[in-house]
Amino acid sequence: MPELPEVETIARGLAKRVTGEVVESVWLGQKKEPLKSPARQMAATLEQSRIAAVRRVGKHIVFDLERDDLARAPFPAKSRNRPDDVANAKQSLRGGPSLAGKRARPTPTRSSEKAQWIVHLGMTGRLQICSPEADIEKHTHAILKLASGRELRFVDPRRFGRLSVSAAADFDAGGMEPLEIDVDRLIQLFRGRKTPIKSALLNQNLLRGVGNIYADESLFRAGIRPRRRAATITREQFGKLHSSIQEVLREAIALGGSSISDYVDTEGKAGFFQLQHRVYGREGEPCLVCKTPIKRIVIAGRSSHYCPQCQK
DNA sequence: ACTATTTCCTGGATGC
DNA sequence: TGCATCCAGGAAATAG
């Protein structure tokens, strides 16, 4: 559910609150789904590094990590680990997390080392900043203990979220940023594709960050039906689509994203763009332009909402 | 090289 | 009230 505007909102909030923090220690849960990198490598990369920046790339939250103190170890090289090598996984959450402590003896390094911690929230992932005394929620998969005494926690009931580290600071989410791409590039991306435009918009290898809500909303504003094959869309319509996508995303960011179900930002505040939805979640309700009932169809397993009158 | 379909996961909503 | 079933969604994996 968090798409570009929600992730942008969350990343901005985090940047405000944890930039400059040092990660002292890391606890990682025993569930393996949320971890794309080996637990030991992730913990070792995070521990003793400073959060230099937090930013959004597509739907990913990227924490830029730096380690410029000569006394500290360089980021660990890629290592194969035993599958059960999960940092202190057996510790009970109830008594407070035990934090993965001792690492290998630091090897002095001359250069400033960079790495990244990459968080994808999936459907239900959340990053919390809280005091160590705060109750640890069910489905907490990672806890970063910060030098300020606070904790940064990753909670994700459905476990569609993913955590990974990129040792070389070269994380590439693929695709292009929808708020940066120009019309010609957009046309290049979609031209000639037989797939429905809705599916193309959701393909993160083309545009990164657009999800189900903003795809439907953009197509409505552009007057294009979600099932339209990308290849049949005219240059002029692509122009309209390009401006619709950017308009929808910018408005949504300005309102703090869409709070569907239980989405809240890092401060616990809800977004308000859901109040501006013109088709998403409005099946059967009258189109705000022409009063025709909004239709809901399924495209590639995704519910898609549109006005049969306004969209062609 | 593309495109379409299936799979992963749990909580909330719905139905009997 | 309780139990079963369905649905939501992103992206990786699989199949064509």
GROMACS .gro file of C-alpha atoms (C1' of nucleotides) in nm:
model
  344
    1MET     CA    1   0.000   0.000   0.000
    2PRO     CA    2   0.274   0.251   0.059
    3GLU     CA    3   0.346   0.385  -0.288
    4LEU     CA    4   0.570   0.671  -0.395
    5PRO     CA    5   0.390   0.952  -0.206
    6GLU     CA    6   0.364   0.752   0.114
    7VAL     CA    7   0.725   0.636   0.095
    8GLU     CA    8   0.836   0.991   0.020
    9THR     CA    9   0.647   1.115   0.326
   10ILE     CA   10   0.797   0.846   0.545
   11ALA     CA   11   1.150   0.900   0.415
   12ARG     CA   12   1.127   1.275   0.477
   13GLY     CA   13   1.007   1.215   0.831
   14LEU     CA   14   1.285   0.969   0.897
   15ALA     CA   15   1.545   1.200   0.746
   16LYS     CA   16   1.438   1.469   0.990
   17ARG     CA   17   1.461   1.240   1.288
   18VAL     CA   18   1.756   1.007   1.236
   19THR     CA   19   2.002   1.183   1.006
   20GLY     CA   20   2.337   1.190   1.182
   21GLU     CA   21   2.247   0.906   1.417
   22VAL     CA   22   2.489   0.622   1.476
   23VAL     CA   23   2.358   0.268   1.483
   24GLU     CA   24   2.504   0.103   1.790
   25SER     CA   25   2.365  -0.244   1.758
   26VAL     CA   26   2.110  -0.442   1.564
   27TRP     CA   27   1.863  -0.715   1.646
   28LEU     CA   28   1.710  -0.915   1.363
   29GLY     CA   29   1.414  -1.149   1.400
   30GLN     CA   30   1.410  -1.514   1.310
   31LYS     CA   31   1.166  -1.488   1.023
   32LYS     CA   32   1.364  -1.511   0.706
   33GLU     CA   33   1.125  -1.352   0.454
   34PRO     CA   34   1.200  -0.989   0.537
   35LEU     CA   35   1.574  -1.029   0.489
   36LYS     CA   36   1.721  -1.022   0.143
   37SER     CA   37   2.075  -0.999   0.271
   38PRO     CA   38   2.224  -1.245   0.520
   39ALA     CA   39   2.143  -1.140   0.876
   40ARG     CA   40   2.504  -1.134   0.986
   41GLN     CA   41   2.608  -0.917   0.694
   42MET     CA   42   2.318  -0.681   0.752
   43ALA     CA   43   2.390  -0.641   1.122
   44ALA     CA   44   2.762  -0.593   1.063
   45THR     CA   45   2.700  -0.334   0.794
   46LEU     CA   46   2.464  -0.133   1.011
   47GLU     CA   47   2.648  -0.151   1.340
   48GLN     CA   48   2.873   0.142   1.419
   49SER     CA   49   2.779   0.326   1.104
   50ARG     CA   50   2.634   0.674   1.081
   51ILE     CA   51   2.313   0.751   0.897
   52ALA     CA   52   2.426   1.022   0.658
   53ALA     CA   53   2.096   1.059   0.476
   54VAL     CA   54   1.755   0.899   0.430
   55ARG     CA   55   1.584   0.922   0.094
   56ARG     CA   56   1.330   0.756  -0.131
   57VAL     CA   57   1.417   0.564  -0.446
   58GLY     CA   58   1.104   0.433  -0.615
   59LYS     CA   59   0.917   0.261  -0.332
   60HIS     CA   60   1.239   0.194  -0.143
   61ILE     CA   61   1.369   0.386   0.158
   62VAL     CA   62   1.745   0.416   0.134
   63PHE     CA   63   1.957   0.489   0.439
   64ASP     CA   64   2.300   0.612   0.330
   65LEU     CA   65   2.553   0.481   0.577
   66GLU     CA   66   2.901   0.614   0.642
   67ARG     CA   67   3.181   0.492   0.853
   68ASP     CA   68   3.466   0.735   0.850
   69ASP     CA   69   3.629   0.673   1.185
   70LEU     CA   70   3.966   0.505   1.145
   71ALA     CA   71   3.910   0.302   1.459
   72ARG     CA   72   3.612   0.129   1.310
   73ALA     CA   73   3.605  -0.168   1.087
   74PRO     CA   74   3.530  -0.139   0.716
   75PHE     CA   75   3.203  -0.273   0.597
   76PRO     CA   76   3.219  -0.648   0.577
   77ALA     CA   77   3.278  -0.818   0.249
   78LYS     CA   78   3.014  -1.049   0.113
   79SER     CA   79   3.008  -1.359   0.324
   80ARG     CA   80   2.827  -1.687   0.309
   81ASN     CA   81   2.662  -1.754   0.638
   82ARG     CA   82   2.499  -2.052   0.794
   83PRO     CA   83   2.125  -2.026   0.747
   84ASP     CA   84   2.071  -2.030   1.124
   85ASP     CA   85   2.313  -1.746   1.173
   86VAL     CA   86   2.050  -1.497   1.272
   87ALA     CA   87   2.170  -1.247   1.524
   88ASN     CA   88   2.044  -1.350   1.864
   89ALA     CA   89   1.724  -1.474   1.708
   90LYS     CA   90   1.641  -1.703   1.993
   91GLN     CA   91   1.605  -1.425   2.244
   92SER     CA   92   1.254  -1.360   2.358
   93LEU     CA   93   1.107  -1.030   2.253
   94ARG     CA   94   0.918  -0.994   2.574
   95GLY     CA   95   1.213  -0.910   2.792
   96GLY     CA   96   1.336  -0.659   2.544
   97PRO     CA   97   1.546  -0.747   2.247
   98SER     CA   98   1.894  -0.860   2.301
   99LEU     CA   99   2.115  -0.683   2.062
  100ALA     CA  100   2.371  -0.851   1.852
  101GLY     CA  101   2.688  -0.746   2.018
  102LYS     CA  102   3.040  -0.855   1.955
  103ARG     CA  103   3.174  -0.829   1.607
  104ALA     CA  104   3.506  -0.933   1.469
  105ARG     CA  105   3.799  -0.721   1.577
  106PRO     CA  106   3.794  -0.396   1.382
  107THR     CA  107   4.041  -0.362   1.103
  108PRO     CA  108   4.157  -0.003   1.060
  109THR     CA  109   4.071   0.157   0.732
  110ARG     CA  110   4.192   0.473   0.573
  111SER     CA  111   3.905   0.569   0.349
  112SER     CA  112   3.554   0.669   0.440
  113GLU     CA  113   3.337   0.366   0.377
  114LYS     CA  114   2.991   0.394   0.236
  115ALA     CA  115   2.705   0.148   0.231
  116GLN     CA  116   2.325   0.153   0.224
  117TRP     CA  117   2.044  -0.003   0.418
  118ILE     CA  118   1.746  -0.049   0.191
  119VAL     CA  119   1.394  -0.092   0.323
  120HIS     CA  120   1.093  -0.187   0.115
  121LEU     CA  121   0.773  -0.161   0.316
  122GLY     CA  122   0.571  -0.400   0.099
  123MET     CA  123   0.205  -0.381   0.197
  124THR     CA  124   0.211  -0.347   0.570
  125GLY     CA  125   0.567  -0.260   0.666
  126ARG     CA  126   0.630   0.027   0.907
  127LEU     CA  127   0.939   0.194   1.050
  128GLN     CA  128   0.895   0.320   1.404
  129ILE     CA  129   1.116   0.545   1.611
  130CYS     CA  130   1.056   0.474   1.975
  131SER     CA  131   1.210   0.454   2.317
  132PRO     CA  132   1.353   0.119   2.427
  133GLU     CA  133   1.079   0.093   2.686
  134ALA     CA  134   0.800   0.101   2.428
  135ASP     CA  135   0.619  -0.229   2.385
  136ILE     CA  136   0.759  -0.436   2.105
  137GLU     CA  137   0.480  -0.497   1.860
  138LYS     CA  138   0.398  -0.837   1.726
  139HIS     CA  139   0.569  -0.891   1.386
  140THR     CA  140   0.871  -0.679   1.472
  141HIS     CA  141   1.152  -0.806   1.249
  142ALA     CA  142   1.436  -0.564   1.310
  143ILE     CA  143   1.548  -0.325   1.583
  144LEU     CA  144   1.829  -0.075   1.537
  145LYS     CA  145   1.957   0.067   1.863
  146LEU     CA  146   2.067   0.426   1.807
  147ALA     CA  147   2.333   0.621   1.990
  148SER     CA  148   2.073   0.872   2.111
  149GLY     CA  149   1.909   0.591   2.304
  150ARG     CA  150   1.611   0.562   2.072
  151GLU     CA  151   1.529   0.259   1.861
  152LEU     CA  152   1.436   0.232   1.496
  153ARG     CA  153   1.210  -0.069   1.449
  154PHE     CA  154   1.078  -0.245   1.142
  155VAL     CA  155   0.735  -0.402   1.189
  156ASP     CA  156   0.557  -0.594   0.914
  157PRO     CA  157   0.270  -0.837   0.982
  158ARG     CA  158   0.234  -0.962   0.628
  159ARG     CA  159   0.606  -0.990   0.564
  160PHE     CA  160   0.590  -0.854   0.210
  161GLY     CA  161   0.845  -0.594   0.311
  162ARG     CA  162   1.215  -0.651   0.247
  163LEU     CA  163   1.536  -0.538   0.412
  164SER     CA  164   1.873  -0.548   0.242
  165VAL     CA  165   2.214  -0.390   0.250
  166SER     CA  166   2.421  -0.271  -0.040
  167ALA     CA  167   2.785  -0.266   0.052
  168ALA     CA  168   2.904  -0.057  -0.237
  169ALA     CA  169   2.654   0.228  -0.201
  170ASP     CA  170   2.535   0.156  -0.550
  171PHE     CA  171   2.177   0.054  -0.494
  172ASP     CA  172   1.979   0.065  -0.815
  173ALA     CA  173   1.605   0.014  -0.799
  174GLY     CA  174   1.577  -0.006  -1.178
  175GLY     CA  175   1.325   0.199  -1.371
  176MET     CA  176   1.297   0.577  -1.385
  177GLU     CA  177   1.160   0.823  -1.135
  178PRO     CA  178   0.811   0.931  -1.245
  179LEU     CA  179   0.862   1.281  -1.110
  180GLU     CA  180   1.185   1.328  -1.303
  181ILE     CA  181   1.115   1.163  -1.635
  182ASP     CA  182   1.026   1.382  -1.933
  183VAL     CA  183   0.749   1.308  -2.183
  184ASP     CA  184   0.975   1.174  -2.454
  185ARG     CA  185   1.141   0.928  -2.221
  186LEU     CA  186   0.801   0.816  -2.096
  187ILE     CA  187   0.687   0.749  -2.449
  188GLN     CA  188   1.008   0.556  -2.516
  189LEU     CA  189   0.941   0.341  -2.210
  190PHE     CA  190   0.588   0.243  -2.305
  191ARG     CA  191   0.587   0.260  -2.683
  192GLY     CA  192   0.522  -0.068  -2.858
  193ARG     CA  193   0.420  -0.263  -2.551
  194LYS     CA  194   0.125  -0.493  -2.589
  195THR     CA  195   0.054  -0.506  -2.220
  196PRO     CA  196  -0.235  -0.304  -2.072
  197ILE     CA  197  -0.121   0.045  -1.976
  198LYS     CA  198  -0.223  -0.028  -1.616
  199SER     CA  199   0.023  -0.319  -1.600
  200ALA     CA  200   0.294  -0.111  -1.762
  201LEU     CA  201   0.247   0.162  -1.501
  202LEU     CA  202   0.284  -0.093  -1.223
  203ASN     CA  203   0.602  -0.239  -1.373
  204GLN     CA  204   0.879  -0.104  -1.150
  205ASN     CA  205   1.142  -0.175  -1.412
  206LEU     CA  206   0.985   0.093  -1.630
  207LEU     CA  207   0.861   0.358  -1.387
  208ARG     CA  208   0.947   0.311  -1.022
  209GLY     CA  209   0.713   0.411  -0.745
  210VAL     CA  210   0.369   0.405  -0.906
  211GLY     CA  211   0.138   0.150  -0.744
  212ASN     CA  212  -0.225   0.052  -0.776
  213ILE     CA  213  -0.384   0.365  -0.633
  214TYR     CA  214  -0.182   0.619  -0.830
  215ALA     CA  215  -0.196   0.419  -1.152
  216ASP     CA  216  -0.577   0.424  -1.141
  217GLU     CA  217  -0.590   0.790  -1.043
  218SER     CA  218  -0.344   0.892  -1.315
  219LEU     CA  219  -0.532   0.700  -1.583
  220PHE     CA  220  -0.858   0.862  -1.480
  221ARG     CA  221  -0.712   1.211  -1.508
  222ALA     CA  222  -0.559   1.122  -1.842
  223GLY     CA  223  -0.889   0.980  -1.974
  224ILE     CA  224  -0.734   0.642  -2.058
  225ARG     CA  225  -0.890   0.308  -1.970
  226PRO     CA  226  -0.664   0.078  -1.769
  227ARG     CA  227  -0.701  -0.207  -2.021
  228ARG     CA  228  -0.582   0.002  -2.315
  229ARG     CA  229  -0.276  -0.157  -2.470
  230ALA     CA  230   0.020   0.075  -2.422
  231ALA     CA  231   0.100   0.041  -2.793
  232THR     CA  232  -0.231   0.198  -2.895
  233ILE     CA  233  -0.191   0.516  -2.692
  234THR     CA  234  -0.123   0.829  -2.898
  235ARG     CA  235   0.155   1.079  -2.840
  236GLU     CA  236  -0.097   1.333  -2.728
  237GLN     CA  237  -0.249   1.094  -2.476
  238PHE     CA  238   0.096   1.010  -2.346
  239GLY     CA  239   0.147   1.378  -2.291
  240LYS     CA  240  -0.170   1.389  -2.085
  241LEU     CA  241  -0.069   1.076  -1.897
  242HIS     CA  242   0.272   1.220  -1.818
  243SER     CA  243   0.127   1.535  -1.664
  244SER     CA  244  -0.146   1.339  -1.485
  245ILE     CA  245   0.105   1.109  -1.317
  246GLN     CA  246   0.317   1.397  -1.197
  247GLU     CA  247   0.017   1.600  -1.086
  248VAL     CA  248  -0.133   1.312  -0.888
  249LEU     CA  249   0.196   1.223  -0.721
  250ARG     CA  250   0.277   1.585  -0.632
  251GLU     CA  251  -0.069   1.646  -0.486
  252ALA     CA  252  -0.050   1.323  -0.289
  253ILE     CA  253   0.292   1.407  -0.146
  254ALA     CA  254   0.162   1.750  -0.047
  255LEU     CA  255  -0.117   1.581   0.150
  256GLY     CA  256   0.107   1.325   0.316
  257GLY     CA  257  -0.004   1.032   0.102
  258SER     CA  258  -0.321   0.822   0.113
  259SER     CA  259  -0.423   0.663   0.440
  260ILE     CA  260  -0.596   0.341   0.338
  261SER     CA  261  -0.645   0.088   0.618
  262ASP     CA  262  -0.390   0.185   0.881
  263TYR     CA  263  -0.118   0.377   0.704
  264VAL     CA  264   0.047   0.647   0.912
  265ASP     CA  265   0.379   0.824   0.868
  266THR     CA  266   0.674   0.812   1.103
  267GLU     CA  267   0.517   1.070   1.330
  268GLY     CA  268   0.200   0.865   1.348
  269LYS     CA  269   0.012   1.111   1.130
  270ALA     CA  270  -0.230   0.996   0.864
  271GLY     CA  271  -0.225   1.122   0.507
  272PHE     CA  272  -0.523   1.283   0.339
  273PHE     CA  273  -0.495   1.211  -0.028
  274GLN     CA  274  -0.753   0.932   0.000
  275LEU     CA  275  -1.008   1.211   0.019
  276GLN     CA  276  -0.900   1.318  -0.329
  277HIS     CA  277  -0.936   0.975  -0.490
  278ARG     CA  278  -1.161   1.000  -0.793
  279VAL     CA  279  -1.182   0.633  -0.888
  280TYR     CA  280  -0.976   0.416  -0.653
  281GLY     CA  281  -1.203   0.238  -0.406
  282ARG     CA  282  -1.513   0.406  -0.552
  283GLU     CA  283  -1.673   0.113  -0.736
  284GLY     CA  284  -2.041   0.181  -0.804
  285GLU     CA  285  -2.017   0.540  -0.686
  286PRO     CA  286  -2.090   0.819  -0.933
  287CYS     CA  287  -1.805   0.962  -1.135
  288LEU     CA  288  -1.723   1.305  -0.998
  289VAL     CA  289  -1.725   1.444  -1.352
  290CYS     CA  290  -2.016   1.272  -1.529
  291LYS     CA  291  -2.202   1.074  -1.257
  292THR     CA  292  -2.156   0.742  -1.440
  293PRO     CA  293  -2.096   0.464  -1.185
  294ILE     CA  294  -1.727   0.381  -1.145
  295LYS     CA  295  -1.639   0.031  -1.266
  296ARG     CA  296  -1.399  -0.211  -1.106
  297ILE     CA  297  -1.225  -0.477  -1.313
  298VAL     CA  298  -0.930  -0.705  -1.249
  299ILE     CA  299  -0.617  -0.668  -1.459
  300ALA     CA  300  -0.331  -0.908  -1.391
  301GLY     CA  301  -0.474  -0.979  -1.052
  302ARG     CA  302  -0.500  -0.611  -0.955
  303SER     CA  303  -0.828  -0.436  -0.899
  304SER     CA  304  -0.858  -0.146  -1.137
  305HIS     CA  305  -1.110   0.136  -1.113
  306TYR     CA  306  -1.222   0.361  -1.395
  307CYS     CA  307  -1.506   0.566  -1.537
  308PRO     CA  308  -1.645   0.399  -1.852
  309GLN     CA  309  -1.766   0.738  -1.975
  310CYS     CA  310  -1.463   0.958  -1.912
  311GLN     CA  311  -1.195   0.704  -1.999
  312LYS     CA  312  -1.152   0.557  -2.346
  313DA     C1'  313   1.273  -1.002  -2.498
  314DC     C1'  314   0.812  -0.989  -2.343
  315DT     C1'  315   0.399  -1.105  -2.129
  316DA     C1'  316   0.085  -1.351  -1.825
  317DT     C1'  317   0.011  -1.616  -1.418
  318DT     C1'  318   0.114  -1.791  -0.968
  319DT     C1'  319   0.299  -1.746  -0.513
  320DC     C1'  320   0.403  -1.546  -0.083
  321DC     C1'  321   0.157  -1.362   0.400
  322DT     C1'  322  -0.193  -1.218   0.778
  323DG     C1'  323  -0.573  -0.944   0.954
  324DG     C1'  324  -1.002  -0.776   0.869
  325DA     C1'  325  -1.445  -0.833   0.655
  326DT     C1'  326  -1.804  -1.125   0.518
  327DG     C1'  327  -2.124  -1.519   0.523
  328DC     C1'  328  -2.362  -1.901   0.721
  329DT     C1'  329  -2.056  -1.668   1.882
  330DG     C1'  330  -1.770  -1.927   1.609
  331DC     C1'  331  -1.572  -2.095   1.211
  332DA     C1'  332  -1.451  -2.097   0.723
  333DT     C1'  333  -1.362  -1.830   0.322
  334DC     C1'  334  -1.217  -1.445   0.064
  335DC     C1'  335  -0.959  -1.043  -0.030
  336DA     C1'  336  -0.594  -0.686  -0.035
  337DG     C1'  337  -0.135  -0.580  -0.243
  338DG     C1'  338   0.416  -0.562  -0.462
  339DA     C1'  339   0.738  -0.811  -0.668
  340DA     C1'  340   0.983  -1.241  -0.736
  341DA     C1'  341   0.941  -1.672  -0.952
  342DT     C1'  342   0.753  -1.951  -1.297
  343DA     C1'  343   0.552  -2.064  -1.734
  344DG     C1'  344   0.446  -1.974  -2.190
   0.00000   0.00000   0.00000
